[in-house]
mmCIF file of C-alpha atoms in Angstrom:
data_model
loop_
_atom_site.group_PDB
_atom_site.id
_atom_site.type_symbol
_atom_site.label_atom_id
_atom_site.label_comp_id
_atom_site.label_asym_id
_atom_site.label_seq_id
_atom_site.Cartn_x
_atom_site.Cartn_y
_atom_site.Cartn_z
ATOM 1 C CA MET A 293 41.953 2.270 -6.471
ATOM 2 C CA GLY A 294 40.050 5.344 -7.585
ATOM 3 C CA ALA A 295 37.607 3.223 -9.554
ATOM 4 C CA THR A 296 37.100 0.976 -6.543
ATOM 5 C CA LEU A 297 36.370 3.919 -4.269
ATOM 6 C CA ALA A 298 33.992 5.318 -6.853
ATOM 7 C CA ASP A 299 32.163 1.994 -7.031
ATOM 8 C CA VAL A 300 31.889 1.842 -3.235
ATOM 9 C CA ARG A 301 30.576 5.395 -3.138
ATOM 10 C CA LYS A 302 28.020 4.547 -5.826
ATOM 11 C CA ILE A 303 26.842 1.507 -3.872
ATOM 12 C CA LEU A 304 26.564 3.529 -0.656
ATOM 13 C CA VAL A 305 24.589 6.303 -2.364
ATOM 14 C CA HIS A 306 22.275 3.756 -3.999
ATOM 15 C CA SER A 307 21.726 1.983 -0.662
ATOM 16 C CA ALA A 308 21.048 5.275 1.094
ATOM 17 C CA SER A 309 18.551 6.373 -1.551
ATOM 18 C CA THR A 310 16.748 3.027 -1.430
ATOM 19 C CA THR A 311 16.573 3.121 2.369
ATOM 20 C CA ALA A 312 15.258 6.695 2.312
ATOM 21 C CA GLN A 313 12.485 5.807 -0.128
ATOM 22 C CA ILE A 314 11.430 2.718 1.829
ATOM 23 C CA PHE A 315 11.458 4.766 5.033
ATOM 24 C CA ALA A 316 9.250 7.416 3.432
ATOM 25 C CA GLY A 317 6.791 4.776 2.277
ATOM 26 C CA ALA A 318 6.629 3.218 5.732
ATOM 27 C CA THR A 319 5.814 6.580 7.320
ATOM 28 C CA THR A 320 3.043 7.142 4.760
ATOM 29 C CA ALA A 321 1.420 3.950 6.036
ATOM 30 C CA LEU A 322 1.320 5.472 9.532
ATOM 31 C CA VAL A 323 -1.543 7.805 8.555
ATOM 32 C CA PRO A 324 -4.418 5.276 8.759
ATOM 33 C CA ILE A 325 -2.988 3.752 11.947
ATOM 34 C CA THR A 326 -2.701 7.173 13.584
ATOM 35 C CA THR A 327 -6.194 8.267 12.566
ATOM 36 C CA GLN A 328 -7.661 5.058 14.003
ATOM 37 C CA ALA A 329 -5.734 5.522 17.234
ATOM 38 C CA LEU A 330 -6.988 9.121 17.508
ATOM 39 C CA ALA A 331 -10.553 8.034 16.738
ATOM 40 C CA ALA A 332 -10.381 5.383 19.462
ATOM 41 C CA ARG A 333 -9.951 8.187 21.998
ATOM 42 C CA SER A 334 -12.302 10.777 20.533
ATOM 43 C CA THR A 335 -15.304 8.922 19.041
ATOM 44 C CA HIS A 336 -17.729 6.079 19.765
ATOM 45 C CA ILE A 337 -17.431 2.599 18.240
ATOM 46 C CA GLU A 338 -19.941 3.344 15.446
ATOM 47 C CA ALA A 339 -17.833 6.283 14.223
ATOM 48 C CA GLN A 340 -14.704 4.138 14.488
ATOM 49 C CA ALA A 341 -16.402 1.520 12.314
ATOM 50 C CA ALA A 342 -17.299 4.180 9.725
ATOM 51 C CA LEU A 343 -13.694 5.408 9.756
ATOM 52 C CA ALA A 344 -12.456 1.835 9.285
ATOM 53 C CA LEU A 345 -14.627 1.507 6.187
ATOM 54 C CA SER A 346 -13.484 4.892 4.844
ATOM 55 C CA ILE A 347 -9.846 3.818 5.260
ATOM 56 C CA GLY A 348 -10.691 0.739 3.189
ATOM 57 C CA VAL A 349 -12.074 3.047 0.498
ATOM 58 C CA GLY A 350 -8.929 5.180 0.748
ATOM 59 C CA ALA A 351 -6.669 2.156 0.293
ATOM 60 C CA PHE A 352 -8.731 1.129 -2.755
ATOM 61 C CA LEU A 353 -8.565 4.577 -4.366
ATOM 62 C CA ALA A 354 -4.859 4.947 -3.615
ATOM 63 C CA ALA A 355 -4.014 1.610 -5.233
ATOM 64 C CA VAL A 356 -6.176 2.094 -8.325
ATOM 65 C CA LEU A 357 -5.251 5.696 -9.067
ATOM 66 C CA SER A 358 -1.501 5.410 -8.461
ATOM 67 C CA SER A 359 -1.277 2.266 -10.606
ATOM 68 C CA THR A 360 -3.468 3.589 -13.403
ATOM 69 C CA ILE A 361 -2.088 7.108 -13.608
ATOM 70 C CA LEU A 362 1.608 6.479 -12.952
ATOM 71 C CA GLU A 363 2.525 2.795 -13.276
ATOM 72 C CA THR A 364 0.829 2.515 -16.678
ATOM 73 C CA ARG A 365 3.413 4.961 -18.006
ATOM 74 C CA LEU A 366 6.135 2.418 -17.211
ATOM 75 C CA THR A 367 4.685 0.049 -19.821
ATOM 76 C CA SER A 368 5.691 2.429 -22.640
ATOM 77 C CA LYS A 369 9.160 3.792 -23.400
ATOM 78 C CA PHE A 370 7.544 6.773 -25.121
ATOM 79 C CA SER A 371 6.018 8.220 -21.931
ATOM 80 C CA GLN A 372 7.277 11.765 -21.390
ATOM 81 C CA PRO A 373 7.750 12.609 -18.604
ATOM 82 C CA LEU A 374 8.026 9.107 -17.196
ATOM 83 C CA SER A 375 6.194 10.213 -14.053
ATOM 84 C CA TYR A 376 4.505 13.319 -12.669
ATOM 85 C CA VAL A 377 2.388 14.584 -9.767
ATOM 86 C CA PRO A 378 -1.155 15.539 -10.861
ATOM 87 C CA ARG A 379 -2.244 18.903 -9.502
ATOM 88 C CA TRP A 380 -5.633 17.543 -8.535
ATOM 89 C CA SER A 381 -4.024 14.970 -6.239
ATOM 90 C CA THR A 382 -2.160 17.699 -4.362
ATOM 91 C CA VAL A 383 -5.361 19.735 -4.027
ATOM 92 C CA ALA A 384 -7.291 16.650 -2.907
ATOM 93 C CA GLY A 385 -4.662 15.916 -0.267
ATOM 94 C CA LEU A 386 -4.819 19.436 1.127
ATOM 95 C CA VAL A 387 -8.633 19.303 1.192
ATOM 96 C CA GLY A 388 -8.352 15.995 3.033
ATOM 97 C CA CYS A 389 -6.034 17.612 5.581
ATOM 98 C CA ALA A 390 -8.635 20.333 6.104
ATOM 99 C CA GLY A 391 -11.183 17.577 6.713
ATOM 100 C CA ILE A 392 -8.953 15.951 9.326
ATOM 101 C CA LEU A 393 -8.660 19.307 11.083
ATOM 102 C CA LEU A 394 -12.449 19.602 10.918
ATOM 103 C CA SER A 395 -12.633 16.418 12.984
ATOM 104 C CA LEU A 396 -11.859 18.629 15.973
ATOM 105 C CA LEU A 397 -15.556 19.518 15.687
ATOM 106 C CA THR A 398 -17.110 16.408 14.123
ATOM 107 C CA PRO A 399 -15.899 12.848 13.330
ATOM 108 C CA ILE A 400 -17.208 13.203 9.774
ATOM 109 C CA GLY A 401 -14.143 15.285 8.936
ATOM 110 C CA LEU A 402 -11.829 12.388 9.750
ATOM 111 C CA ILE A 403 -14.050 9.932 7.882
ATOM 112 C CA LEU A 404 -14.147 12.021 4.688
ATOM 113 C CA GLY A 405 -10.654 13.505 4.849
ATOM 114 C CA THR A 406 -8.574 10.378 5.441
ATOM 115 C CA PRO A 407 -9.278 8.697 2.036
ATOM 116 C CA LEU A 408 -8.298 11.900 0.200
ATOM 117 C CA VAL A 409 -5.051 12.146 2.136
ATOM 118 C CA MET A 410 -4.219 8.480 1.541
ATOM 119 C CA THR A 411 -4.766 8.887 -2.211
ATOM 120 C CA SER A 412 -2.625 12.014 -2.464
ATOM 121 C CA LEU A 413 0.202 10.492 -0.441
ATOM 122 C CA ALA A 414 0.128 7.321 -2.576
ATOM 123 C CA LEU A 415 0.463 9.248 -5.857
ATOM 124 C CA GLY A 416 3.273 11.414 -4.499
ATOM 125 C CA ARG A 417 4.987 8.364 -3.084
ATOM 126 C CA THR A 418 4.796 6.391 -6.362
ATOM 127 C CA HIS A 419 6.177 9.355 -8.286
ATOM 128 C CA GLY A 420 9.050 9.656 -5.810
ATOM 129 C CA VAL A 421 10.006 6.004 -6.333
ATOM 130 C CA ILE A 422 9.819 6.183 -10.131
ATOM 131 C CA ALA A 423 11.757 9.468 -10.301
ATOM 132 C CA HIS A 424 14.326 8.424 -7.639
ATOM 133 C CA ARG A 425 13.536 11.517 -5.546
ATOM 134 C CA TRP A 426 15.138 10.078 -2.435
ATOM 135 C CA LYS A 427 16.042 13.435 -0.862
ATOM 136 C CA SER A 428 12.521 14.858 -0.999
ATOM 137 C CA GLU A 429 11.167 11.444 0.012
ATOM 138 C CA SER A 430 13.386 11.438 3.097
ATOM 139 C CA HIS A 431 12.138 14.923 4.014
ATOM 140 C CA ALA A 432 8.524 13.842 3.527
ATOM 141 C CA GLY A 433 9.176 10.718 5.570
ATOM 142 C CA LEU A 434 10.661 12.677 8.461
ATOM 143 C CA ALA A 435 7.667 15.028 8.439
ATOM 144 C CA MET A 436 5.207 12.126 8.448
ATOM 145 C CA LEU A 437 7.149 10.329 11.191
ATOM 146 C CA ALA A 438 7.232 13.446 13.362
ATOM 147 C CA GLY A 439 3.547 14.144 12.748
ATOM 148 C CA SER A 440 2.360 10.574 13.347
ATOM 149 C CA LEU A 441 4.532 9.683 16.333
ATOM 150 C CA GLY A 442 3.968 13.118 17.838
ATOM 151 C CA ALA A 443 0.218 12.663 17.432
ATOM 152 C CA LEU A 444 0.345 9.206 19.049
ATOM 153 C CA LEU A 445 2.239 10.620 22.037
ATOM 154 C CA LEU A 446 0.086 13.714 22.411
ATOM 155 C CA MET A 447 -3.223 11.841 22.166
ATOM 156 C CA PHE A 448 -2.788 10.506 25.690
ATOM 157 C CA PHE A 449 -2.913 14.107 26.918
ATOM 158 C CA SER A 450 -4.979 15.815 24.202
ATOM 159 C CA TRP A 451 -6.305 14.065 21.090
ATOM 160 C CA GLN A 452 -7.019 17.516 19.630
ATOM 161 C CA LEU A 453 -3.320 18.411 19.647
ATOM 162 C CA GLY A 454 -2.599 15.012 18.119
ATOM 163 C CA ILE A 455 -4.889 15.740 15.187
ATOM 164 C CA ILE A 456 -3.296 19.139 14.621
ATOM 165 C CA LEU A 457 0.240 17.733 14.625
ATOM 166 C CA LEU A 458 -0.705 14.869 12.290
ATOM 167 C CA THR A 459 -2.352 17.302 9.880
ATOM 168 C CA PHE A 460 0.623 19.649 9.606
ATOM 169 C CA GLY A 461 3.070 16.778 9.151
ATOM 170 C CA THR A 462 0.866 15.441 6.355
ATOM 171 C CA ILE A 463 0.564 18.838 4.667
ATOM 172 C CA PHE A 464 4.349 19.188 4.590
ATOM 173 C CA ALA A 465 4.752 15.710 3.063
ATOM 174 C CA ILE A 466 2.170 16.393 0.332
ATOM 175 C CA VAL A 467 3.674 19.765 -0.588
ATOM 176 C CA ILE A 468 7.332 18.637 -0.603
ATOM 177 C CA ARG A 469 6.491 15.708 -2.887
ATOM 178 C CA ALA A 470 4.718 17.961 -5.383
ATOM 179 C CA ALA A 471 7.104 20.937 -5.281
ATOM 180 C CA GLY A 472 8.886 21.532 -8.574
ATOM 181 C CA GLN A 473 7.597 18.341 -10.192
ATOM 182 C CA PRO A 474 6.123 17.939 -13.695
ATOM 183 C CA THR A 475 2.378 18.485 -13.940
ATOM 184 C CA LYS A 476 1.982 18.417 -17.738
ATOM 185 C CA LEU A 477 2.289 15.425 -20.055
ATOM 186 C CA VAL A 478 4.144 15.458 -23.382
ATOM 187 C CA SER A 479 3.290 11.904 -24.454
ATOM 188 C CA SER A 480 1.486 8.937 -22.923
ATOM 189 C CA PRO A 481 0.786 5.248 -23.534
ATOM 190 C CA PRO A 482 -2.362 4.424 -25.537
ATOM 191 C CA ARG A 483 -5.670 4.729 -23.737
ATOM 192 C CA SER A 484 -6.160 0.992 -23.995
ATOM 193 C CA ALA A 485 -3.113 0.491 -21.743
ATOM 194 C CA TYR A 486 -4.592 2.817 -19.119
ATOM 195 C CA ALA A 487 -7.914 0.992 -19.332
ATOM 196 C CA LYS A 488 -6.353 -2.441 -18.914
ATOM 197 C CA VAL A 489 -4.208 -1.429 -15.934
ATOM 198 C CA ALA A 490 -7.148 0.412 -14.362
ATOM 199 C CA PHE A 491 -9.454 -2.573 -14.686
ATOM 200 C CA GLU A 492 -6.789 -5.023 -13.533
ATOM 201 C CA THR A 493 -5.925 -2.935 -10.456
ATOM 202 C CA THR A 494 -9.571 -2.269 -9.655
ATOM 203 C CA VAL A 495 -10.296 -5.986 -9.638
ATOM 204 C CA THR A 496 -7.371 -6.702 -7.314
ATOM 205 C CA ALA A 497 -7.817 -3.693 -5.004
ATOM 206 C CA SER A 498 -11.507 -4.497 -4.609
ATOM 207 C CA VAL A 499 -10.644 -7.692 -2.700
ATOM 208 C CA PRO A 500 -9.766 -6.076 0.671
ATOM 209 C CA LEU A 501 -12.606 -3.573 0.217
ATOM 210 C CA VAL A 502 -15.135 -6.368 -0.371
ATOM 211 C CA LEU A 503 -13.736 -8.260 2.605
ATOM 212 C CA ASN A 504 -14.134 -5.102 4.704
ATOM 213 C CA VAL A 505 -17.788 -4.893 3.758
ATOM 214 C CA LEU A 506 -18.317 -8.604 4.471
ATOM 215 C CA VAL A 507 -16.710 -8.297 7.892
ATOM 216 C CA PHE A 508 -18.991 -5.359 8.691
ATOM 217 C CA ALA A 509 -22.001 -7.336 7.544
ATOM 218 C CA LEU A 510 -21.228 -10.661 9.235
ATOM 219 C CA LEU A 511 -19.248 -9.729 12.356
ATOM 220 C CA THR A 512 -19.645 -7.194 15.161
ATOM 221 C CA ASN A 513 -18.508 -3.557 14.985
ATOM 222 C CA PRO A 514 -15.521 -4.178 17.331
ATOM 223 C CA GLU A 515 -14.418 -7.105 15.145
ATOM 224 C CA ALA A 516 -14.838 -4.986 12.008
ATOM 225 C CA VAL A 517 -12.738 -2.190 13.528
ATOM 226 C CA ALA A 518 -10.119 -4.746 14.618
ATOM 227 C CA PHE A 519 -10.034 -6.190 11.082
ATOM 228 C CA ARG A 520 -9.301 -2.767 9.619
ATOM 229 C CA MET A 521 -6.760 -2.023 12.345
ATOM 230 C CA LEU A 522 -4.967 -5.266 11.535
ATOM 231 C CA LEU A 523 -4.862 -4.417 7.835
ATOM 232 C CA SER A 524 -3.541 -0.955 8.726
ATOM 233 C CA VAL A 525 -0.790 -2.434 10.902
ATOM 234 C CA LEU A 526 0.175 -4.858 8.141
ATOM 235 C CA GLY A 527 0.066 -1.847 5.813
ATOM 236 C CA VAL A 528 3.396 -0.767 7.296
ATOM 237 C CA LEU A 529 4.801 -3.629 5.222
ATOM 238 C CA GLN A 530 3.104 -2.391 2.039
ATOM 239 C CA PRO A 531 5.749 0.268 1.271
ATOM 240 C CA LEU A 532 8.381 -2.476 1.082
ATOM 241 C CA LEU A 533 6.265 -4.513 -1.331
ATOM 242 C CA GLY A 534 5.165 -1.401 -3.222
ATOM 243 C CA PHE A 535 8.735 -0.184 -3.629
ATOM 244 C CA LEU A 536 9.820 -3.642 -4.771
ATOM 245 C CA ARG A 537 7.011 -3.829 -7.319
ATOM 246 C CA THR A 538 7.623 -0.340 -8.698
ATOM 247 C CA ARG A 539 11.383 -0.851 -9.014
ATOM 248 C CA LEU A 540 10.857 -4.251 -10.689
ATOM 249 C CA LEU A 541 8.532 -2.590 -13.169
ATOM 250 C CA VAL A 542 11.525 -0.501 -14.239
ATOM 251 C CA SER A 543 14.099 -3.316 -14.323
ATOM 252 C CA ARG A 544 14.953 -6.721 -12.838
ATOM 253 C CA SER A 545 16.952 -6.761 -9.594
ATOM 254 C CA PRO A 546 17.574 -10.090 -7.796
ATOM 255 C CA SER A 547 19.559 -8.351 -5.057
ATOM 256 C CA LEU A 548 16.676 -5.989 -4.327
ATOM 257 C CA ILE A 549 14.248 -8.919 -4.178
ATOM 258 C CA ALA A 550 16.432 -10.695 -1.615
ATOM 259 C CA ALA A 551 17.019 -7.567 0.475
ATOM 260 C CA LEU A 552 13.398 -6.438 0.627
ATOM 261 C CA SER A 553 12.080 -9.954 1.215
ATOM 262 C CA SER A 554 14.379 -10.243 4.232
ATOM 263 C CA ALA A 555 13.324 -6.794 5.428
ATOM 264 C CA SER A 556 9.653 -7.772 5.069
ATOM 265 C CA LEU A 557 10.124 -10.880 7.204
ATOM 266 C CA ALA A 558 11.944 -8.808 9.826
ATOM 267 C CA ALA A 559 9.124 -6.238 9.830
ATOM 268 C CA LEU A 560 6.505 -8.945 10.341
ATOM 269 C CA LEU A 561 8.507 -10.379 13.239
ATOM 270 C CA CYS A 562 8.600 -6.925 14.833
ATOM 271 C CA ILE A 563 4.809 -6.679 14.465
ATOM 272 C CA VAL A 564 4.305 -9.986 16.298
ATOM 273 C CA VAL A 565 6.698 -8.958 19.069
ATOM 274 C CA ALA A 566 4.947 -5.585 19.456
ATOM 275 C CA HIS A 567 1.620 -7.404 19.774
ATOM 276 C CA LEU A 568 2.974 -9.790 22.426
ATOM 277 C CA LEU A 569 4.299 -6.805 24.390
ATOM 278 C CA GLY A 570 0.839 -5.203 24.320
ATOM 279 C CA LEU A 571 1.953 -2.184 22.310
ATOM 280 C CA PHE A 572 -0.949 -2.274 19.849
ATOM 281 C CA THR A 573 -3.546 -2.571 22.600
ATOM 282 C CA PHE A 574 -1.939 0.404 24.344
ATOM 283 C CA VAL A 575 -1.934 2.566 21.200
ATOM 284 C CA LEU A 576 -5.046 1.430 19.341
ATOM 285 C CA GLY A 577 -7.347 0.857 22.285
ATOM 286 C CA SER A 578 -9.762 -1.875 23.271
ATOM 287 C CA ALA A 579 -10.786 -2.803 19.702
ATOM 288 C CA TRP A 580 -7.390 -4.448 19.213
ATOM 289 C CA GLY A 581 -8.423 -6.947 21.882
ATOM 290 C CA GLN A 582 -10.366 -8.746 19.145
ATOM 291 C CA VAL A 583 -7.035 -9.651 17.484
ATOM 292 C CA SER A 584 -5.609 -12.831 18.985
ATOM 293 C CA THR A 585 -1.989 -13.875 18.571
ATOM 294 C CA ALA A 586 -3.091 -16.728 16.300
ATOM 295 C CA THR A 587 -5.035 -14.275 14.116
ATOM 296 C CA LEU A 588 -2.047 -11.954 13.840
ATOM 297 C CA VAL A 589 0.308 -14.803 12.927
ATOM 298 C CA ALA A 590 -2.124 -16.025 10.251
ATOM 299 C CA ALA A 591 -2.343 -12.486 8.848
ATOM 300 C CA CYS A 592 1.457 -12.210 8.799
ATOM 301 C CA LEU A 593 1.767 -15.536 6.983
ATOM 302 C CA TRP A 594 -0.723 -14.204 4.437
ATOM 303 C CA LYS A 595 1.577 -11.228 3.852
ATOM 304 C CA VAL A 596 4.615 -13.496 3.577
ATOM 305 C CA ALA A 597 2.822 -15.532 0.922
ATOM 306 C CA SER A 598 2.105 -12.313 -1.021
ATOM 307 C CA ILE A 599 5.810 -11.565 -1.566
ATOM 308 C CA PRO A 600 6.753 -14.209 -4.216
ATOM 309 C CA PRO A 601 4.005 -13.290 -6.744
ATOM 310 C CA THR A 602 5.494 -9.783 -6.976
ATOM 311 C CA VAL A 603 8.256 -11.132 -9.230
ATOM 312 C CA PRO A 604 6.125 -12.760 -11.983
ATOM 313 C CA PHE A 605 3.588 -9.931 -11.737
ATOM 314 C CA SER A 606 6.283 -7.324 -12.438
ATOM 315 C CA GLU A 607 7.725 -9.375 -15.294
ATOM 316 C CA LEU A 608 4.325 -9.652 -16.974
ATOM 317 C CA ARG A 609 3.488 -5.956 -16.673
ATOM 318 C CA ARG A 610 7.011 -4.816 -17.586
ATOM 319 C CA GLY A 611 6.860 -7.013 -20.659
ATOM 320 C CA GLY A 612 3.554 -5.467 -21.697
ATOM 321 C CA TYR A 613 1.511 -8.673 -21.286
ATOM 322 C CA LEU A 614 -1.466 -6.719 -20.000
ATOM 323 C CA ASP A 615 -4.139 -9.064 -21.365
ATOM 324 C CA ALA A 616 -2.625 -12.122 -19.669
ATOM 325 C CA LEU A 617 -2.161 -10.164 -16.454
ATOM 326 C CA LEU A 618 -5.750 -8.942 -16.562
ATOM 327 C CA ARG A 619 -7.113 -12.479 -16.872
ATOM 328 C CA LEU A 620 -4.790 -13.606 -14.086
ATOM 329 C CA ARG A 621 -5.896 -10.813 -11.755
ATOM 330 C CA ILE A 622 -9.575 -11.564 -12.365
ATOM 331 C CA LEU A 623 -9.048 -15.243 -11.571
ATOM 332 C CA THR A 624 -7.063 -14.650 -8.378
ATOM 333 C CA SER A 625 -9.478 -11.958 -7.162
ATOM 334 C CA ILE A 626 -12.401 -14.356 -7.572
ATOM 335 C CA LEU A 627 -10.475 -16.942 -5.556
ATOM 336 C CA PHE A 628 -9.749 -14.439 -2.756
ATOM 337 C CA ILE A 629 -13.307 -13.145 -2.488
ATOM 338 C CA THR A 630 -14.706 -16.676 -2.559
ATOM 339 C CA ALA A 631 -12.286 -17.859 0.132
ATOM 340 C CA GLY A 632 -13.003 -14.833 2.329
ATOM 341 C CA THR A 633 -16.759 -15.114 1.929
ATOM 342 C CA VAL A 634 -16.891 -18.844 2.639
ATOM 343 C CA SER A 635 -14.591 -18.593 5.663
ATOM 344 C CA LEU A 636 -16.544 -15.698 7.171
ATOM 345 C CA TRP A 637 -19.839 -17.485 6.574
ATOM 346 C CA LEU A 638 -18.759 -20.859 7.954
ATOM 347 C CA VAL A 639 -16.129 -20.065 10.608
ATOM 348 C CA HIS A 640 -17.393 -16.581 11.525
ATOM 349 C CA SER A 641 -14.033 -15.417 12.889
ATOM 350 C CA LEU A 642 -11.070 -13.256 11.903
ATOM 351 C CA PHE A 643 -8.670 -16.153 12.437
ATOM 352 C CA GLY A 644 -10.501 -18.411 9.973
ATOM 353 C CA THR A 645 -10.638 -15.606 7.429
ATOM 354 C CA PHE A 646 -6.882 -14.974 7.474
ATOM 355 C CA VAL A 647 -6.103 -18.700 7.326
ATOM 356 C CA ALA A 648 -8.265 -18.930 4.205
ATOM 357 C CA LEU A 649 -6.552 -15.875 2.689
ATOM 358 C CA CYS A 650 -3.118 -17.338 3.446
ATOM 359 C CA ILE A 651 -3.917 -20.615 1.711
ATOM 360 C CA THR A 652 -5.424 -18.791 -1.261
ATOM 361 C CA GLU A 653 -2.363 -16.535 -1.557
ATOM 362 C CA ALA A 654 -0.092 -19.583 -1.729
ATOM 363 C CA VAL A 655 -2.236 -21.095 -4.485
ATOM 364 C CA CYS A 656 -2.241 -17.815 -6.402
ATOM 365 C CA ALA A 657 1.553 -17.590 -6.132
ATOM 366 C CA VAL A 658 1.850 -20.906 -7.928
ATOM 367 C CA ILE A 659 -0.581 -19.725 -10.615
ATOM 368 C CA TYR A 660 1.407 -16.502 -11.163
ATOM 369 C CA PHE A 661 4.687 -18.342 -11.684
ATOM 370 C CA VAL A 662 3.114 -20.893 -14.027
ATOM 371 C CA VAL A 663 1.497 -18.200 -16.181
ATOM 372 C CA ALA A 664 4.681 -16.103 -16.287
ATOM 373 C CA ALA A 665 6.721 -19.148 -17.339
ATOM 374 C CA ARG A 666 4.284 -20.017 -20.129
ATOM 375 C CA VAL A 667 4.205 -16.447 -21.426
ATOM 376 C CA SER A 668 8.007 -16.329 -21.384
ATOM 377 C CA ASP A 669 8.243 -19.612 -23.329
ATOM 378 C CA ARG A 670 5.829 -18.358 -25.976
ATOM 379 C CA SER A 671 7.781 -15.114 -26.305
ATOM 380 C CA GLN A 672 11.064 -16.982 -26.804
ATOM 381 C CA GLN A 673 9.482 -19.244 -29.419
ATOM 382 C CA LYS A 674 8.327 -16.224 -31.401
ATOM 383 C CA ASP A 675 11.655 -14.414 -31.043
ATOM 384 C CA PRO A 676 14.436 -16.883 -30.219
ATOM 385 C CA LEU A 677 17.029 -14.115 -30.423
#
């Protein structure tokens, strides 16, 4: 009986820690949404467009740096410590917070500060997942939730107070994630591993950034802002996928795949319902009017199609097949950029772009599974035991 109770307690603690980490990641994704909502009430459309582009840059930097600096260490069992929080990322995050506060005087502060904050939060978040720091992650998540939701409520009365509350919530999250964590490395993977992961992630993360630039070039400013807003809203789902990927890089977990896939579908359904109720138009302003229900559904289907490839991707990187993964990432990135460019050029609409991305994602999923299966077969042939 005692063993049974101990097992139940272990399961409950594990579930609570997983939920806390996913919650913290979801609140981190609120930062770009909140800054865009604040900008919609404090700046003109040109500044909002510049902010949308800077958020794209922030998402790119966050993905590349967190993968290169921290996830690369998971490819080698000799990495000591397994994860850490670089001091420069904490400093960059605090400088970014100062920039957001500066936006009380000029929009340039928000435009320059937001990418720094996004990068710092991403590194701290990835470290928290790898190191299982669910208590500090829950504290950071609560601070971000209070700061973001408080800012969204206050902006209807005073956008200045909203910016202040968002900034202090973000500062707390950055500091609590870095407090007492390793900042020095004892041993690391070879530089070639860092280079391969950096190049692979750069190629993949450049896809949404390139699409951002194309949308700015080929569509109107309101459509470009709406495109970035839509990516930011869908970014609430990214912590689920990011947590799944990071945990799968450590070890296989079919139960986690099933649980987080179901949670992702539920989150996307909530997004569609919120759109139908007019919540996003109310919070994000008139620019969201460029997002039709059909466009949102197509974007959600694109995200659904991005879930399955997480499994073969994690298996390839966890197994150290970095060369195969690099070639795979280059191929799929070329397909995405080509599909996005052609759809924007021919259809000239957000709906057509997301339909093209959805179809491409489904094709890429098939390619990922085929490549992973072939690599696995070759590995078993070399080492049948």
